[in-house]
mmCIF file of C-alpha atoms in Angstrom:
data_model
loop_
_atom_site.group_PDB
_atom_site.id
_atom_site.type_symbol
_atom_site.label_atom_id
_atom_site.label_comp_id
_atom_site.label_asym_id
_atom_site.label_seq_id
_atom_site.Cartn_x
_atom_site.Cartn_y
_atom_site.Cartn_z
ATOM 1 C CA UNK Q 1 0.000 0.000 0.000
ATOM 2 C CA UNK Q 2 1.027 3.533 -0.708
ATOM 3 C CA UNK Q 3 1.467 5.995 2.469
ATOM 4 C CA UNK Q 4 -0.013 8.926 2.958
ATOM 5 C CA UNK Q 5 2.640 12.001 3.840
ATOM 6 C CA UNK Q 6 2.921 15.239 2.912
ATOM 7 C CA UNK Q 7 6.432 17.274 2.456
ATOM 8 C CA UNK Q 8 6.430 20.353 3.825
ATOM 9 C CA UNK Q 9 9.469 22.630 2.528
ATOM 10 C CA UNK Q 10 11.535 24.621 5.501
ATOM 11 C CA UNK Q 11 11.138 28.497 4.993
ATOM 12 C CA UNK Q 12 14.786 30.328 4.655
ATOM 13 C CA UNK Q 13 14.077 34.110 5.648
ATOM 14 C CA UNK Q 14 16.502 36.650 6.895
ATOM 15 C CA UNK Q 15 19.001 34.169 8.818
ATOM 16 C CA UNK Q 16 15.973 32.130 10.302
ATOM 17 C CA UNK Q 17 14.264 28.682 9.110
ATOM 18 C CA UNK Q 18 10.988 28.076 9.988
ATOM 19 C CA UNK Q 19 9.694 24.607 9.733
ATOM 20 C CA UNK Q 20 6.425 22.671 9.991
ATOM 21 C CA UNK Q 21 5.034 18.843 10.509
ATOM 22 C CA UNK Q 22 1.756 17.403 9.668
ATOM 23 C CA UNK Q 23 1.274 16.776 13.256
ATOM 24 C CA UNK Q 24 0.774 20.519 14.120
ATOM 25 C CA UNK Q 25 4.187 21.639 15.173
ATOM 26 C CA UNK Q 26 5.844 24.778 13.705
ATOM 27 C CA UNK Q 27 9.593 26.147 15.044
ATOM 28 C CA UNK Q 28 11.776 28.899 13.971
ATOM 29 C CA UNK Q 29 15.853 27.815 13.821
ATOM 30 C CA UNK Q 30 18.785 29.813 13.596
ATOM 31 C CA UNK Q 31 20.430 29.434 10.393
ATOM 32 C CA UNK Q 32 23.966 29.995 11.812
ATOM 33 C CA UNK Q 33 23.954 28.515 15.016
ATOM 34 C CA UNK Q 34 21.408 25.455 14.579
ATOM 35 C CA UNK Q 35 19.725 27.398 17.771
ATOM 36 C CA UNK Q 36 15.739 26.709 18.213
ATOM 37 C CA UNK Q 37 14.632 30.072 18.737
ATOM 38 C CA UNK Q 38 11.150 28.987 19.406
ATOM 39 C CA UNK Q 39 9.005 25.620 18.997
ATOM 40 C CA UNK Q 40 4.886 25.711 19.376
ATOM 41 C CA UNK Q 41 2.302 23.164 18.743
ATOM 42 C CA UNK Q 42 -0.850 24.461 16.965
ATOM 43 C CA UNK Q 43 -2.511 21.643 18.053
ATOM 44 C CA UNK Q 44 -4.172 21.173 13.703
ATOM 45 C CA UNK Q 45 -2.377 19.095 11.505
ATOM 46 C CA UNK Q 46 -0.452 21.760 9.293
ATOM 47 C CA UNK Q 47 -0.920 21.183 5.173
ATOM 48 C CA UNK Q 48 0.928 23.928 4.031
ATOM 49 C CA UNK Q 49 5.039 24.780 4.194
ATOM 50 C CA UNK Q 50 4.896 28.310 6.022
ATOM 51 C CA UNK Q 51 4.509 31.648 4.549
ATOM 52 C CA UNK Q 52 5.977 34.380 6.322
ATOM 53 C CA UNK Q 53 7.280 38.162 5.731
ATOM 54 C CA UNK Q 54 8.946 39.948 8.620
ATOM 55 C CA UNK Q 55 6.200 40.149 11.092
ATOM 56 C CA UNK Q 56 4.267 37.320 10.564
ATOM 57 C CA UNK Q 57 3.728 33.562 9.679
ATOM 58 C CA UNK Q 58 1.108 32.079 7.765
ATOM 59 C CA UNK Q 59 -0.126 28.045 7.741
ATOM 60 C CA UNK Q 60 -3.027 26.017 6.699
ATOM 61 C CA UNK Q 61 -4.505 23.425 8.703
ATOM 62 C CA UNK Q 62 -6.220 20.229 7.456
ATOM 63 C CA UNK Q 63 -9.433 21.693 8.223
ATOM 64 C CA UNK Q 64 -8.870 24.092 5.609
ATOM 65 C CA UNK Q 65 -7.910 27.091 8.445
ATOM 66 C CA UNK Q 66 -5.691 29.852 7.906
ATOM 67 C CA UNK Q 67 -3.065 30.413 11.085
ATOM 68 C CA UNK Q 68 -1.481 33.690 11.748
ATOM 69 C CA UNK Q 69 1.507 33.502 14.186
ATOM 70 C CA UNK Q 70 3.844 35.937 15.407
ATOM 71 C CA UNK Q 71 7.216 35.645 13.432
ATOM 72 C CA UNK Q 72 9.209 36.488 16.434
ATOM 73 C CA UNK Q 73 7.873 34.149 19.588
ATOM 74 C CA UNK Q 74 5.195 31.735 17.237
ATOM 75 C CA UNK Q 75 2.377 32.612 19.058
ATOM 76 C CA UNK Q 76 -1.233 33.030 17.479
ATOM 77 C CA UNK Q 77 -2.057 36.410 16.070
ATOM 78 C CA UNK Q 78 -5.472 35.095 14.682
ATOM 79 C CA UNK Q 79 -7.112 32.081 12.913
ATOM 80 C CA UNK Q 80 -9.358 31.823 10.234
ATOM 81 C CA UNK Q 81 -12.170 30.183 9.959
ATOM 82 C CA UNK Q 82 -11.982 28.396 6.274
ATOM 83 C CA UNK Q 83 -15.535 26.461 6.724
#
């Protein structure tokens, strides 16, 4: 049988990568120094590599939500509602 899986791509912005897994956790790494800034779990199985600019990070969850974190700490600016 054929697995399921999906492959998310790590983000490279401004000296920090910002990952994701399927099984809702999201973390911010320092380039340089292989440092975890900051890990969170959203608690939604991500579908989506991350998004981001300088202020913010944007995910989709399997139940077809948008997430809106902070780029600096990963916490949750807002959530969408994609229903």
């Amino acid at each position: 049988t054929k697995a399921d899986y999906l492959q998310l791509t790590p983000e490279l912005f401004k000296g920090d990568i910002t990952v994701t897994s399927d099984k809702g956790e999201i973390a911010q790494i320092d380039s340089r120094t292989g440092r975890i800034i900051w890990k969170q779990n959203l608690g939604a199985k991500i579908t989506t590599s991350a998004t981001l600019n300088q202020e913010r990070i944007y995910v989709a969850t399997g139940d077809a939500d948008i997430l809106i974190l902070d780029k600096h700490n990963g916490h949750l600016i807002k959530r969408i509602n994609g229903e």
